[in-house]
mmCIF file of C-alpha atoms in Angstrom:
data_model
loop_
_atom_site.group_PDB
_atom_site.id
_atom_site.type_symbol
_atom_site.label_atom_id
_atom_site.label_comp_id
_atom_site.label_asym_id
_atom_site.label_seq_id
_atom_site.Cartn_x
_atom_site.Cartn_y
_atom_site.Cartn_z
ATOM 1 C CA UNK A 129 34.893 178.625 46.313
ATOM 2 C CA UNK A 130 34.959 174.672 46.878
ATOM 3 C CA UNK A 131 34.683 172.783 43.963
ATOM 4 C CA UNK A 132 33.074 169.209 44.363
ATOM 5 C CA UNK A 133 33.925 166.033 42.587
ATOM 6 C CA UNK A 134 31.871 165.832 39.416
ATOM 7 C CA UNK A 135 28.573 163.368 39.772
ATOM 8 C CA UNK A 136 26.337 163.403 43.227
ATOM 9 C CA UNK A 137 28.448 164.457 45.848
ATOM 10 C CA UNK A 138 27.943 162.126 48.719
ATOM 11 C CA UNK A 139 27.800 163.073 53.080
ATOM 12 C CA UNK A 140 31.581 162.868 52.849
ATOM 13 C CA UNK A 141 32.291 165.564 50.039
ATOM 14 C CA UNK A 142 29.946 168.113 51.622
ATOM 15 C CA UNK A 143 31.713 167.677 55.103
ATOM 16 C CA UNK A 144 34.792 167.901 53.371
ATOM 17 C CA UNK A 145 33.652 171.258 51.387
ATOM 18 C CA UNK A 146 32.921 172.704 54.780
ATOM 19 C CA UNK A 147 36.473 172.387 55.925
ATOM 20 C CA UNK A 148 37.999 173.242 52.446
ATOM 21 C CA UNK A 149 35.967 176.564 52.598
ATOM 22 C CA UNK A 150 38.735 177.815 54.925
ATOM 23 C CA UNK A 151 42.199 178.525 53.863
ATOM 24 C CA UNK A 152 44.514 181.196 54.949
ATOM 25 C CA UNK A 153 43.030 184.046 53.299
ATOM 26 C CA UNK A 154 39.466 182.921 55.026
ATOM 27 C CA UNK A 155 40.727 182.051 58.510
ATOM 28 C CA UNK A 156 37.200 182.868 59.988
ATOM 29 C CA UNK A 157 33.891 182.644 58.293
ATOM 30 C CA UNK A 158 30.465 183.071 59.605
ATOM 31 C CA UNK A 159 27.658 180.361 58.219
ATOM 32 C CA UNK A 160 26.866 182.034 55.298
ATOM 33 C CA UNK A 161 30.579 182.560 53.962
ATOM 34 C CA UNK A 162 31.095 178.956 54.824
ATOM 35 C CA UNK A 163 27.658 178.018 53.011
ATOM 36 C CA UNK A 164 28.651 179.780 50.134
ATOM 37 C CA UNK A 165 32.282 178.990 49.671
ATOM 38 C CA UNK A 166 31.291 175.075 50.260
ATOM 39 C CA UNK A 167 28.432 175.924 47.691
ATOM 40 C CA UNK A 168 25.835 174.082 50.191
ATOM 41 C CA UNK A 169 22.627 175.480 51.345
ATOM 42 C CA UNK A 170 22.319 177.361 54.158
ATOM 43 C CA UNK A 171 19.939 174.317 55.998
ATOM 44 C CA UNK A 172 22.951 171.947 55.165
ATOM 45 C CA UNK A 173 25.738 173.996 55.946
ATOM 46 C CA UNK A 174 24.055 174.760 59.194
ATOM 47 C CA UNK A 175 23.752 171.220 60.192
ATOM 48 C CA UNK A 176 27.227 169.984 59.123
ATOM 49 C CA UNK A 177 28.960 172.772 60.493
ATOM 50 C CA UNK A 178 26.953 171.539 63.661
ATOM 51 C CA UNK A 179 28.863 168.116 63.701
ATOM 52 C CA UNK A 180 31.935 169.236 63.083
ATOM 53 C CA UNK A 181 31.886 171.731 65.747
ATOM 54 C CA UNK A 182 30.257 169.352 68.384
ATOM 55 C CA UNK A 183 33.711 167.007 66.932
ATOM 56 C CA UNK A 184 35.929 169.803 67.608
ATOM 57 C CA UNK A 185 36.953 170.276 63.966
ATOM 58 C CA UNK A 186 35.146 173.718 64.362
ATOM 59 C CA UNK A 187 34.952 176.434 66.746
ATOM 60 C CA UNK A 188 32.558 179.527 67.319
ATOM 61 C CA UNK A 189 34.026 182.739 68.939
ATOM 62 C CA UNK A 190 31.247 184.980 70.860
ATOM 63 C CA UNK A 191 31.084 186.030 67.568
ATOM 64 C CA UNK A 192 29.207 183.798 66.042
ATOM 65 C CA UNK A 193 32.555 183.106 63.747
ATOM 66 C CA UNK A 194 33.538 179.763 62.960
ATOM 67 C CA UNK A 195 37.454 178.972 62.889
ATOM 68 C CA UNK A 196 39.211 175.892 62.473
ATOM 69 C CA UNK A 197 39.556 173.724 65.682
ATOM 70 C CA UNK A 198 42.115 172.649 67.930
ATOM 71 C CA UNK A 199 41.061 168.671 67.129
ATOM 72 C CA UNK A 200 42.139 169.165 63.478
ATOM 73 C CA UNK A 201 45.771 169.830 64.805
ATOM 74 C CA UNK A 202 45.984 167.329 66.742
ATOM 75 C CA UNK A 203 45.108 164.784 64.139
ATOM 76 C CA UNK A 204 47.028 166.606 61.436
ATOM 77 C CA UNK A 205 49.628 166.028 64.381
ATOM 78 C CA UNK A 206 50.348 162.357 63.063
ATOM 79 C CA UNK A 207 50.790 163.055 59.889
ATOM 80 C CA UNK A 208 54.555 161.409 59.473
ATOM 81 C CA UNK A 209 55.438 164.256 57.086
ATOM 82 C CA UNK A 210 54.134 167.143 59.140
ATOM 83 C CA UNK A 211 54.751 167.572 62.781
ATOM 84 C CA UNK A 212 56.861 164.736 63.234
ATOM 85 C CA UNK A 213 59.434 165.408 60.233
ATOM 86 C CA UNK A 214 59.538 169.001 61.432
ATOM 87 C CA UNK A 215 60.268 167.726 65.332
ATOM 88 C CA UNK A 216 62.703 166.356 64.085
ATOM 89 C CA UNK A 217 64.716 168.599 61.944
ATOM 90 C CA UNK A 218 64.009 171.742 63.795
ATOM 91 C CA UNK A 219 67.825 171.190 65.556
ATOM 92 C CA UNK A 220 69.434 171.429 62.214
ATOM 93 C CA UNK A 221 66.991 174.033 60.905
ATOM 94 C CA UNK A 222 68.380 176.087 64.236
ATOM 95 C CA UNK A 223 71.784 175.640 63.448
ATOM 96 C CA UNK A 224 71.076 176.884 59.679
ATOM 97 C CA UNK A 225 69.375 179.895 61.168
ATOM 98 C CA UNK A 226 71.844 180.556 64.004
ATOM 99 C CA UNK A 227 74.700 180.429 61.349
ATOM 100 C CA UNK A 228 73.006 183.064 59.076
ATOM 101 C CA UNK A 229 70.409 185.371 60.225
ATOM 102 C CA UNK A 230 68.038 184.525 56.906
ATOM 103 C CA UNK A 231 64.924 182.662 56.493
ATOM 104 C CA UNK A 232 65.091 179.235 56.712
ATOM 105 C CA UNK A 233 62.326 176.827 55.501
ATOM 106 C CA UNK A 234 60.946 173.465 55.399
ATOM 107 C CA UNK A 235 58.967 171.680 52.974
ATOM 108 C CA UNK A 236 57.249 168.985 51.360
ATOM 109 C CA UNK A 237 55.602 167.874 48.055
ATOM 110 C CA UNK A 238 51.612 167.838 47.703
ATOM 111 C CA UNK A 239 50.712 167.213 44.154
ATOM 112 C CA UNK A 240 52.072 169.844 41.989
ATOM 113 C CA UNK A 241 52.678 171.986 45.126
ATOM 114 C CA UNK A 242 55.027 172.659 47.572
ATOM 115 C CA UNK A 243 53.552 172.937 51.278
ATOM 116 C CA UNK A 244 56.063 174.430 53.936
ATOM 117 C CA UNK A 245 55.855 173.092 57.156
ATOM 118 C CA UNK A 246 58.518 174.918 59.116
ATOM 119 C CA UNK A 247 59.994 178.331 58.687
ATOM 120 C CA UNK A 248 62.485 180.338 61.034
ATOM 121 C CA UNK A 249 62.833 184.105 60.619
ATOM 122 C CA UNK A 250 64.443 187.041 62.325
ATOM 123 C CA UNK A 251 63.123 190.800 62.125
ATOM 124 C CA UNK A 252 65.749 191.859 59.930
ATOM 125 C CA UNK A 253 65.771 188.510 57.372
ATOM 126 C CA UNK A 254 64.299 189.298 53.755
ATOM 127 C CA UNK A 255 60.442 189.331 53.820
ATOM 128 C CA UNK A 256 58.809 186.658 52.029
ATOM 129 C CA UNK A 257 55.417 184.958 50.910
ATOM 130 C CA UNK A 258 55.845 182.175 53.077
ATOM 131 C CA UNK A 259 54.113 181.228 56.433
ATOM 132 C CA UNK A 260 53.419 177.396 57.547
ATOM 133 C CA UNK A 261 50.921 175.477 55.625
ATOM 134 C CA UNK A 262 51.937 177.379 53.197
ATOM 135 C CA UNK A 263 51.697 176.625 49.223
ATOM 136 C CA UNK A 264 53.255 177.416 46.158
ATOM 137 C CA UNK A 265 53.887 176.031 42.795
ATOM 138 C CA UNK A 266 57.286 173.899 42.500
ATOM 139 C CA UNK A 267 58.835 175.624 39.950
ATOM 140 C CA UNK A 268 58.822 179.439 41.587
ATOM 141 C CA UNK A 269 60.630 178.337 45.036
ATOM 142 C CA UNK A 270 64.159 176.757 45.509
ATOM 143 C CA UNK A 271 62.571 174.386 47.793
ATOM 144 C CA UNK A 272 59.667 173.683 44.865
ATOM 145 C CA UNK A 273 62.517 172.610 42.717
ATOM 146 C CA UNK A 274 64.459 170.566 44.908
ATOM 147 C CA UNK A 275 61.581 168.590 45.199
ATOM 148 C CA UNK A 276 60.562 168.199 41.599
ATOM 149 C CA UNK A 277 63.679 167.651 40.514
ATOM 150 C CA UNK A 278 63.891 164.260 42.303
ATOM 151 C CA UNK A 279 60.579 163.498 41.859
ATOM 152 C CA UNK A 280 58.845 160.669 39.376
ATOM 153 C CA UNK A 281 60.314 161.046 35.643
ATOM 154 C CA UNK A 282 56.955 160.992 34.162
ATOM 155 C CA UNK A 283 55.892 163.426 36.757
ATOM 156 C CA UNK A 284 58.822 165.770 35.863
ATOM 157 C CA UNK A 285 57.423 165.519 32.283
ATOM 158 C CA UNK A 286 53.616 166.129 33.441
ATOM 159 C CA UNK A 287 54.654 168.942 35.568
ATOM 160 C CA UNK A 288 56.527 171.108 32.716
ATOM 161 C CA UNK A 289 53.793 170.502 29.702
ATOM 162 C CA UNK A 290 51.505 171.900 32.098
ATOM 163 C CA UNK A 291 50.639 175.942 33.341
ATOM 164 C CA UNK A 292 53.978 177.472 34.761
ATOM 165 C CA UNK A 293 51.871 180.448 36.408
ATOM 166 C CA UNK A 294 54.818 184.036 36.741
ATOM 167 C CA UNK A 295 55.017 186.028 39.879
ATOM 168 C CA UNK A 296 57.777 188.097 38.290
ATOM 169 C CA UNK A 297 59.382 188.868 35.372
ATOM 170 C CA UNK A 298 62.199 186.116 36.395
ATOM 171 C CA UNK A 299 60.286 183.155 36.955
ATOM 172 C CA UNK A 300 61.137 180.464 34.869
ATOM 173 C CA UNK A 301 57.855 179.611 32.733
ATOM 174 C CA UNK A 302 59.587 177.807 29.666
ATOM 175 C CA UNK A 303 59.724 174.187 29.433
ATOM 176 C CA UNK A 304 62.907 173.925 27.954
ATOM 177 C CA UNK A 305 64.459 175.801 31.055
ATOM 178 C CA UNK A 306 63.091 174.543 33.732
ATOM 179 C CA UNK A 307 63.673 171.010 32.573
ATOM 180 C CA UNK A 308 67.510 172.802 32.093
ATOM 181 C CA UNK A 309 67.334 173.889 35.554
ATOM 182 C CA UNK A 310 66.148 170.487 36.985
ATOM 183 C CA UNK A 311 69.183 168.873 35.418
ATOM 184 C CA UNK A 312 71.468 171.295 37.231
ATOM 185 C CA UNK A 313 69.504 170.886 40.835
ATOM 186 C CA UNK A 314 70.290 166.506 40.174
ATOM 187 C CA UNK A 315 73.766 167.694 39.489
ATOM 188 C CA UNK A 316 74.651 169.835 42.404
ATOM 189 C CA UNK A 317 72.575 169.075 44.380
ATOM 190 C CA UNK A 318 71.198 171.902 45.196
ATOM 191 C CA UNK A 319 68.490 174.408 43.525
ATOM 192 C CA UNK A 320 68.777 178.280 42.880
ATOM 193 C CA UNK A 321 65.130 180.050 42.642
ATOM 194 C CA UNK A 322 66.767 183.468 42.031
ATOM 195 C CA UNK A 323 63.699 186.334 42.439
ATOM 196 C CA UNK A 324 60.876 184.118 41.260
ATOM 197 C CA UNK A 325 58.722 184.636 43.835
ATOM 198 C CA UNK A 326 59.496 188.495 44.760
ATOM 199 C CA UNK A 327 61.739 190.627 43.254
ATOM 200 C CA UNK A 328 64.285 191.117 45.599
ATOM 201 C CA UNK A 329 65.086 187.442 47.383
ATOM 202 C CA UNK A 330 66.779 184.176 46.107
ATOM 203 C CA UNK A 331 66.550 180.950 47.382
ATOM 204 C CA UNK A 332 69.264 177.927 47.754
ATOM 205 C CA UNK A 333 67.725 174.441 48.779
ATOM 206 C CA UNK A 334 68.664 170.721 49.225
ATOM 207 C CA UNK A 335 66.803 167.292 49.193
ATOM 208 C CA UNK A 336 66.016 165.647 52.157
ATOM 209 C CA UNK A 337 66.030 162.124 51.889
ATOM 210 C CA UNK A 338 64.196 159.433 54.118
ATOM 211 C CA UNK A 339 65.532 155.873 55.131
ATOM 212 C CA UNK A 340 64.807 154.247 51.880
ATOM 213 C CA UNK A 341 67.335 157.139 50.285
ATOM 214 C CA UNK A 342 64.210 158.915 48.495
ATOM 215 C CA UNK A 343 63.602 162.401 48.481
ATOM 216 C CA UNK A 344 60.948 163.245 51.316
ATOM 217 C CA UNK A 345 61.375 166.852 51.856
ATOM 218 C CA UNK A 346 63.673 170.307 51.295
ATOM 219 C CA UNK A 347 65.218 172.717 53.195
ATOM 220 C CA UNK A 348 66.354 176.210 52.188
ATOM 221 C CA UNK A 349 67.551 179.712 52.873
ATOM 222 C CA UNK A 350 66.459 182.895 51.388
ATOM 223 C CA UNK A 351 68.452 185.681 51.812
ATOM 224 C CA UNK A 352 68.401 189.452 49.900
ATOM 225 C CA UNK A 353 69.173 188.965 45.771
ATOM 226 C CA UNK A 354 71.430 191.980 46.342
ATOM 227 C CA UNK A 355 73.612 190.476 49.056
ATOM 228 C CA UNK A 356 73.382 186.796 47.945
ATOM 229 C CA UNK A 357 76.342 184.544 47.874
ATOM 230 C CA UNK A 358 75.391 181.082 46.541
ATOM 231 C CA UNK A 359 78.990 179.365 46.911
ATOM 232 C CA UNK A 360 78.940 180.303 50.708
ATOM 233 C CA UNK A 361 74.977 179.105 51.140
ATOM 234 C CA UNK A 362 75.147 176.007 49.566
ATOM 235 C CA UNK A 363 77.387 174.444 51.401
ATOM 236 C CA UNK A 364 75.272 175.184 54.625
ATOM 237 C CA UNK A 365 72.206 174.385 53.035
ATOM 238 C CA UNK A 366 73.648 170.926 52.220
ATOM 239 C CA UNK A 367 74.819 170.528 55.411
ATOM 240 C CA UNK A 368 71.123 170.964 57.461
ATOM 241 C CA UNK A 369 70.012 168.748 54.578
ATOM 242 C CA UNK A 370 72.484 165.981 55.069
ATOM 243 C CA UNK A 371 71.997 166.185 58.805
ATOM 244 C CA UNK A 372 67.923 166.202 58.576
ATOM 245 C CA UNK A 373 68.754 163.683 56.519
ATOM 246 C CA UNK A 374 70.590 160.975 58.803
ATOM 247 C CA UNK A 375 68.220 161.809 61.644
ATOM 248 C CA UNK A 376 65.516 160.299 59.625
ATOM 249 C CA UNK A 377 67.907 157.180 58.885
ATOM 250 C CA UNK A 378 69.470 157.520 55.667
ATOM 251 C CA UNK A 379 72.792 156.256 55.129
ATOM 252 C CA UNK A 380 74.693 157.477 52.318
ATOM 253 C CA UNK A 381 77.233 155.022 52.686
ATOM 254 C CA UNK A 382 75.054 152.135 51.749
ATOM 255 C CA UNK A 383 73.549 154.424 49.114
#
């Protein structure tokens, strides 16, 4: 259920708890789900889910079902590190997949998440957890570490005093390791997430870096634990990296 910033909420927090009551496990909602997931009343739901419908942020099948509209994408659209960052590393993201068969994923940072944004998979690749729009905490994906590796020093610091939630038995919940592991991802340059998420897949990812040389997004593979060979991946991991990389005009030379 929605949570709303403490004090009065105001118009623009309830028509943002109407929108916030879907997520990928509520895809569809009727107007009382959406009522009381946004914890409005039914007379106020009613009427914003009226607006944002007539604004083409919502939809209603025959149904009487509300689903997210098609006006949402095409604002989310513009967002420079959604649908244009994945336009333009899809070629190398290709090439990554071509060259190996596996899963091969995209992602940016969003707070102390990880949001994926792209992901390539054939019908015989590892399953996994993932689908775009995806999130998951840093620490438990390779691409989650990449990313919070080269984050913010003081965020680093944040990040590990807080809740490390386990999915398995191997998913690094210490401090002390993870801040270990973070070390190694700065020094390789790449990060390992070895059955965190599910018990039979590991992860290899790389940084992404933007123009200014900062770390904007990471790519990875995940292949089966059991048939995983990290000095082979890595090098093709750093590869799409390096290439997504350039395309978005960094120059390691100058660097």
């Amino acid at each position: 259920m929605t949570v709303l910033p403490q004090g009065a909420p105001t118009a623009a927090d309830r028509l943002l708890s109407v929108l916030a009551a879907f997520d990928h496990e509520h895809p569809a909602l009727s107007l009382t789900d959406i009522s009381r997931r946004a914890g409005l009343s039914l007379t106020t739901a009613h009427r914003l889910v009226g607006a944002l419908t007539g604004w083409g942020a919502l939809e209603r099948d025959e149904s009487g079902v509300y689903h997210v509209g098609l006006r949402l994408w095409e604002v989310a659209a513009l967002a420079p590190r959604g649908l244009a960052l994945r336009q333009i590393a899809l070629p190398y993201l290709e090439d990554l997949y071509e060259a190996t068969h596996e899963n091969v994923q995209l992602a940016v940072r969003d707070g102390r998440d990880v949001v994926y944004i792209e992901w390539l998979s054939g019908r015989s690749a590892v399953g996994v957890h993932i689908r775009v729009g995806a999130r998951w905490p840093l620490h438990a994906t390779g691409v989650g570490l990449a990313l919070l590796a080269h984050g913010e020093p003081e965020f680093q610091e944040e990040y590990c005093a807080g809740n490390l939630a386990s999915f398995t038995s191997y998913t690094i919940t210490d401090p002390a390791r993870l801040r270990r592991v973070l070390a190694e991802v700065r020094r390789s340059g790449v990060a390992v997430s070895d059955r965190q998420v599910t018990d039979d897949a590991l992860s290899v990812a790389a940084p992404v870096r933007g123009a200014d040389g900062t770390v904007t997004a990471a790519v990875s593979i995940v292949v089966p634990h059991a048939d995983a060979q990290v000095p082979v991946l890595a090098p093709a991991v750093r590869v799409a990296a390096r290439g997504i990389s350039r395309a978005l005009g960094w120059q390691p030379e100058r660097a």
